[in-house]
Short mmCIF file of C-alpha atoms in Angstrom, two decimals:
data_model
loop_
_atom_site.label_atom_id
_atom_site.label_comp_id
_atom_site.label_asym_id
_atom_site.label_seq_id
_atom_site.Cartn_x
_atom_site.Cartn_y
_atom_site.Cartn_z
CA UNK N 1226 -20.88 15.43 -4.64
CA UNK N 1227 -22.39 18.19 -2.53
CA UNK N 1228 -23.33 17.92 1.11
CA UNK N 1229 -20.45 15.57 1.97
CA UNK N 1230 -18.09 16.92 4.59
CA UNK N 1231 -14.41 16.25 4.06
CA UNK N 1232 -12.72 14.25 6.81
CA UNK N 1233 -10.72 16.20 9.37
CA UNK N 1234 -7.04 16.24 8.44
CA UNK N 1235 -4.25 15.54 10.87
CA UNK N 1236 -2.32 18.66 11.86
CA UNK N 1237 1.19 19.07 10.46
CA UNK N 1238 2.80 19.20 13.90
CA UNK N 1239 0.40 16.87 15.69
CA UNK N 1240 3.06 14.17 15.69
CA UNK N 1241 5.13 16.19 18.17
CA UNK N 1242 2.21 16.25 20.60
CA UNK N 1243 1.66 12.50 20.18
CA UNK N 1244 5.36 11.78 20.74
CA UNK N 1245 5.82 14.04 23.77
CA UNK N 1246 2.62 12.99 25.49
CA UNK N 1247 3.35 9.34 24.80
CA UNK N 1248 6.89 9.55 26.19
CA UNK N 1249 5.67 11.35 29.31
CA UNK N 1250 3.01 8.71 29.92
CA UNK N 1251 5.48 5.88 29.33
CA UNK N 1252 7.99 7.36 31.75
CA UNK N 1253 5.26 7.94 34.35
CA UNK N 1254 4.19 4.30 34.15
CA UNK N 1255 7.79 3.06 34.19
CA UNK N 1256 8.73 5.05 37.29
CA UNK N 1257 5.57 3.93 39.05
CA UNK N 1258 6.29 0.30 38.19
CA UNK N 1259 9.85 0.55 39.53
CA UNK N 1260 8.75 2.35 42.69
CA UNK N 1261 5.85 0.05 43.55
CA UNK N 1262 6.94 -3.24 41.91
CA UNK N 1263 3.29 -3.69 41.05
CA UNK N 1264 3.00 -6.05 38.05
CA UNK N 1265 -0.35 -4.51 37.13
CA UNK N 1266 1.60 -1.70 35.45
CA UNK N 1267 3.48 -4.07 33.12
CA UNK N 1268 0.76 -4.20 30.40
CA UNK N 1269 0.55 -0.39 30.32
CA UNK N 1270 4.34 -0.14 30.08
CA UNK N 1271 4.51 -2.58 27.16
CA UNK N 1272 1.53 -1.05 25.36
CA UNK N 1273 2.87 2.50 25.58
CA UNK N 1274 6.43 1.47 24.79
CA UNK N 1275 5.35 -0.43 21.69
CA UNK N 1276 2.79 2.05 20.35
CA UNK N 1277 4.09 5.58 21.02
CA UNK N 1278 6.69 5.90 18.26
CA UNK N 1279 4.62 4.08 15.58
CA UNK N 1280 1.66 6.32 16.46
CA UNK N 1281 3.83 9.44 16.27
CA UNK N 1282 5.32 8.43 12.91
CA UNK N 1283 1.90 7.62 11.48
CA UNK N 1284 0.73 11.05 12.62
CA UNK N 1285 3.81 12.59 10.99
CA UNK N 1286 3.08 10.94 7.63
CA UNK N 1287 -0.64 11.75 7.83
CA UNK N 1288 0.23 15.39 8.50
CA UNK N 1289 2.27 15.78 5.31
CA UNK N 1290 0.77 17.62 2.37
CA UNK N 1291 -0.36 14.49 0.62
CA UNK N 1292 -3.43 14.41 -1.66
CA UNK N 1293 -5.54 12.08 0.48
CA UNK N 1294 -9.17 11.93 1.59
CA UNK N 1295 -8.49 9.97 4.77
CA UNK N 1296 -9.47 11.04 8.25
CA UNK N 1297 -7.96 10.18 11.60
CA UNK N 1298 -10.66 7.56 12.27
CA UNK N 1299 -9.78 5.67 9.09
CA UNK N 1300 -6.11 5.63 10.03
CA UNK N 1301 -6.77 4.45 13.57
CA UNK N 1302 -9.06 1.68 12.33
CA UNK N 1303 -6.52 0.62 9.71
CA UNK N 1304 -3.77 0.46 12.33
CA UNK N 1305 -5.95 -1.69 14.57
CA UNK N 1306 -7.24 -4.04 11.87
CA UNK N 1307 -3.95 -4.09 9.98
CA UNK N 1308 -2.08 -4.99 13.14
CA UNK N 1309 -4.45 -7.71 14.32
CA UNK N 1310 -5.25 -9.24 10.94
CA UNK N 1311 -1.67 -8.89 9.73
CA UNK N 1312 -0.12 -10.63 12.73
CA UNK N 1313 -2.79 -13.35 12.75
CA UNK N 1314 -2.41 -14.08 9.03
CA UNK N 1315 1.38 -13.96 9.20
CA UNK N 1316 1.52 -16.09 12.33
CA UNK N 1317 -0.81 -18.71 10.89
CA UNK N 1318 0.97 -18.95 7.54
CA UNK N 1319 4.39 -19.04 9.16
CA UNK N 1320 3.26 -21.81 11.52
CA UNK N 1321 1.81 -23.87 8.67
CA UNK N 1322 4.96 -23.41 6.59
CA UNK N 1323 7.13 -24.35 9.55
CA UNK N 1324 5.11 -27.53 10.11
CA UNK N 1325 5.38 -28.57 6.47
CA UNK N 1326 8.99 -27.59 5.81
CA UNK N 1327 10.50 -28.31 9.21
CA UNK N 1328 12.15 -24.92 9.08
CA UNK N 1329 11.33 -21.44 7.81
CA UNK N 1330 13.92 -19.45 5.81
CA UNK N 1331 13.94 -15.72 6.48
CA UNK N 1332 12.92 -15.12 2.88
CA UNK N 1333 9.65 -16.96 3.51
CA UNK N 1334 9.06 -14.91 6.66
CA UNK N 1335 9.53 -11.70 4.69
CA UNK N 1336 7.26 -12.84 1.86
CA UNK N 1337 4.51 -13.82 4.28
CA UNK N 1338 4.66 -10.76 6.51
CA UNK N 1339 4.88 -8.22 3.69
CA UNK N 1340 1.81 -9.84 2.10
CA UNK N 1341 -0.09 -10.10 5.40
CA UNK N 1342 0.33 -6.38 6.11
CA UNK N 1343 -1.29 -5.57 2.75
CA UNK N 1344 -4.56 -7.40 3.53
CA UNK N 1345 -6.33 -4.38 5.03
CA UNK N 1346 -5.01 -1.78 2.52
CA UNK N 1347 -6.09 -4.13 -0.29
CA UNK N 1348 -9.57 -4.47 1.20
CA UNK N 1349 -9.90 -0.68 1.51
CA UNK N 1350 -9.21 -0.34 -2.22
CA UNK N 1351 -12.78 -1.49 -2.77
CA UNK N 1352 -14.43 0.88 -0.29
CA UNK N 1353 -16.27 3.40 -2.49
CA UNK N 1354 -15.75 6.39 -0.20
CA UNK N 1355 -11.96 6.34 -0.70
CA UNK N 1356 -10.52 7.37 -4.03
CA UNK N 1357 -7.91 5.11 -5.56
CA UNK N 1358 -5.00 7.49 -5.08
CA UNK N 1359 -1.46 6.25 -4.35
CA UNK N 1360 -1.22 8.78 -1.50
CA UNK N 1361 -4.14 7.04 0.21
CA UNK N 1362 -2.34 3.74 -0.21
CA UNK N 1363 0.89 5.08 1.24
CA UNK N 1364 -0.76 6.46 4.39
CA UNK N 1365 -2.91 3.35 4.86
CA UNK N 1366 0.14 1.16 4.38
CA UNK N 1367 2.04 3.08 7.04
CA UNK N 1368 -0.97 2.71 9.35
CA UNK N 1369 -1.18 -1.04 8.77
CA UNK N 1370 2.56 -1.35 9.31
CA UNK N 1371 2.29 0.68 12.51
CA UNK N 1372 -0.31 -1.67 13.97
CA UNK N 1373 1.72 -4.71 12.94
CA UNK N 1374 4.95 -3.29 14.39
CA UNK N 1375 3.30 -2.32 17.68
CA UNK N 1376 1.72 -5.74 18.25
CA UNK N 1377 4.90 -7.54 17.24
CA UNK N 1378 6.94 -5.40 19.63
CA UNK N 1379 4.50 -6.12 22.44
CA UNK N 1380 5.00 -9.82 21.83
CA UNK N 1381 8.79 -9.52 21.89
CA UNK N 1382 8.68 -7.41 25.05
CA UNK N 1383 6.48 -9.94 26.83
CA UNK N 1384 8.77 -12.76 25.77
CA UNK N 1385 11.83 -10.89 27.07
CA UNK N 1386 10.04 -10.20 30.33
CA UNK N 1387 9.33 -13.90 30.83
CA UNK N 1388 12.78 -15.06 29.75
CA UNK N 1389 14.55 -12.61 32.07
CA UNK N 1390 12.11 -13.27 34.92
CA UNK N 1391 10.90 -9.71 35.19
CA UNK N 1392 13.95 -7.68 34.16
CA UNK N 1393 12.39 -4.30 33.34
CA UNK N 1394 15.65 -2.89 31.98
CA UNK N 1395 15.74 -5.64 29.33
CA UNK N 1396 12.16 -4.86 28.40
CA UNK N 1397 12.99 -1.14 28.17
CA UNK N 1398 15.85 -1.89 25.79
CA UNK N 1399 13.63 -3.98 23.53
CA UNK N 1400 10.88 -1.36 23.47
CA UNK N 1401 13.26 1.51 22.73
CA UNK N 1402 15.23 -0.27 20.00
CA UNK N 1403 12.21 -1.70 18.19
CA UNK N 1404 10.29 1.54 18.64
CA UNK N 1405 13.04 3.65 17.10
CA UNK N 1406 13.47 1.28 14.15
CA UNK N 1407 9.77 0.60 13.47
CA UNK N 1408 9.14 3.70 11.29
CA UNK N 1409 11.87 2.68 8.85
CA UNK N 1410 11.06 -1.03 8.97
CA UNK N 1411 7.51 -2.42 8.90
CA UNK N 1412 5.90 0.98 8.47
CA UNK N 1413 8.09 2.13 5.58
CA UNK N 1414 8.02 -1.22 3.77
CA UNK N 1415 4.24 -1.47 3.90
CA UNK N 1416 3.76 2.19 3.04
CA UNK N 1417 5.82 1.75 -0.13
CA UNK N 1418 4.12 -1.46 -1.25
CA UNK N 1419 0.62 -0.17 -0.47
CA UNK N 1420 1.29 3.01 -2.45
CA UNK N 1421 2.38 0.89 -5.42
CA UNK N 1422 -0.69 -1.33 -4.99
CA UNK N 1423 -3.03 1.67 -5.05
CA UNK N 1424 -1.22 3.12 -8.07
CA UNK N 1425 -1.83 -0.17 -9.86
CA UNK N 1426 -5.54 0.19 -9.12
CA UNK N 1427 -5.50 3.87 -10.11
CA UNK N 1428 -4.01 2.95 -13.49
CA UNK N 1429 -6.80 0.47 -14.17
CA UNK N 1430 -4.80 -2.62 -13.20
CA UNK N 1431 -2.44 -2.06 -16.14
CA UNK N 1432 0.50 -4.34 -16.76
CA UNK N 1433 3.09 -1.58 -16.35
CA UNK N 1434 1.70 -0.47 -12.99
CA UNK N 1435 1.58 -4.12 -11.92
CA UNK N 1436 5.28 -4.36 -12.70
CA UNK N 1437 5.89 -1.35 -10.48
CA UNK N 1438 3.98 -2.99 -7.65
CA UNK N 1439 5.87 -6.27 -8.00
CA UNK N 1440 9.21 -4.43 -8.05
CA UNK N 1441 8.31 -2.45 -4.93
CA UNK N 1442 7.13 -5.60 -3.16
CA UNK N 1443 10.40 -7.37 -4.06
CA UNK N 1444 12.43 -4.45 -2.68
CA UNK N 1445 10.44 -4.58 0.58
CA UNK N 1446 10.94 -8.34 0.84
CA UNK N 1447 14.68 -8.04 0.21
CA UNK N 1448 15.07 -5.32 2.86
CA UNK N 1449 13.00 -7.39 5.29
CA UNK N 1450 15.01 -10.55 4.59
CA UNK N 1451 18.36 -8.83 5.11
CA UNK N 1452 16.99 -7.23 8.28
CA UNK N 1453 16.04 -10.61 9.73
CA UNK N 1454 19.04 -12.55 8.42
CA UNK N 1455 22.03 -10.33 9.14
CA UNK N 1456 21.04 -8.42 12.25
CA UNK N 1457 23.27 -6.07 14.22
CA UNK N 1458 22.74 -2.41 15.05
CA UNK N 1459 24.82 -1.09 12.15
CA UNK N 1460 22.88 -3.17 9.62
CA UNK N 1461 19.59 -2.06 11.15
CA UNK N 1462 20.60 1.59 10.93
CA UNK N 1463 21.73 1.31 7.30
CA UNK N 1464 18.57 -0.54 6.23
CA UNK N 1465 16.44 1.90 8.21
CA UNK N 1466 18.02 4.87 6.44
CA UNK N 1467 17.48 3.25 3.02
CA UNK N 1468 13.81 2.47 3.71
CA UNK N 1469 13.13 5.83 5.32
CA UNK N 1470 14.67 7.74 2.41
CA UNK N 1471 12.67 5.69 -0.11
CA UNK N 1472 9.47 6.43 1.80
CA UNK N 1473 10.19 10.16 1.97
CA UNK N 1474 11.04 10.26 -1.74
CA UNK N 1475 7.77 8.55 -2.68
CA UNK N 1476 5.80 10.79 -0.30
CA UNK N 1477 7.43 13.88 -1.82
CA UNK N 1478 6.59 12.76 -5.35
CA UNK N 1479 3.01 12.05 -4.39
CA UNK N 1480 2.66 15.47 -2.77
CA UNK N 1481 4.24 17.19 -5.80
CA UNK N 1482 2.87 15.35 -8.84
CA UNK N 1483 4.59 16.07 -12.13
CA UNK N 1484 2.73 18.32 -14.50
CA UNK N 1485 1.16 16.60 -17.52
CA UNK N 1486 3.35 16.57 -20.60
CA UNK N 1487 0.74 18.35 -22.67
CA UNK N 1488 0.42 21.21 -20.18
CA UNK N 1489 1.47 24.63 -21.40
CA UNK N 1490 3.24 27.32 -19.44
CA UNK N 1491 1.16 30.41 -18.89
CA UNK N 1492 2.56 33.56 -20.40
CA UNK N 1493 4.07 36.01 -17.96
#
């Protein structure tokens, strides 16, 4: 279609700028809070601490050579809506399940949260301006996971702040740990499942592609369940490496699609 301008792509190294600027701003707010003991700086500290690394990782993925037609505005909106809608849906379903069952196994938490984070990517499947390409799904899934992870981290940080009666060092530890692990947790899991969801749509909702989506979703749920059930830094690191590698492998395959079987090699 002529006359339609392609969306501006995210620069390949833009993630470095996002990360460095975010860290500088976080440290500036933290030092000011410690020096002045002014609680007005607490929301800024929590917001920056929860959002900087997810934002940088989303920028990193968006800057890869993936065949997408998404612009920065679409990613930012997906992160916002995916975070808010995802946490609200997950929180509501988890509360209802807890009320009915009297307890909530970690498997149920994983099932609910991994489904809730897919609400916005699923809705965007039916927006005509975006082509049904798995690469679009992967980036949108990472964006939705980023918003979810940031809001969830903000909640944990606020809870720690209240429980410790204003211990900033405890809040710092929570923000750093969850920030470092977020790319290979919520963001990677949702990126993988959203990519499989969009591939299912790309293949005309075929049974085989549906099986691929279900398998990917099950893998994400299993990783999430183990993450919540076992705990411990070593377990987190191992699971993070597994999820991160899976995400990079899928991203590499989407950026280097296999040549059709019927293609011929040009004579040299």
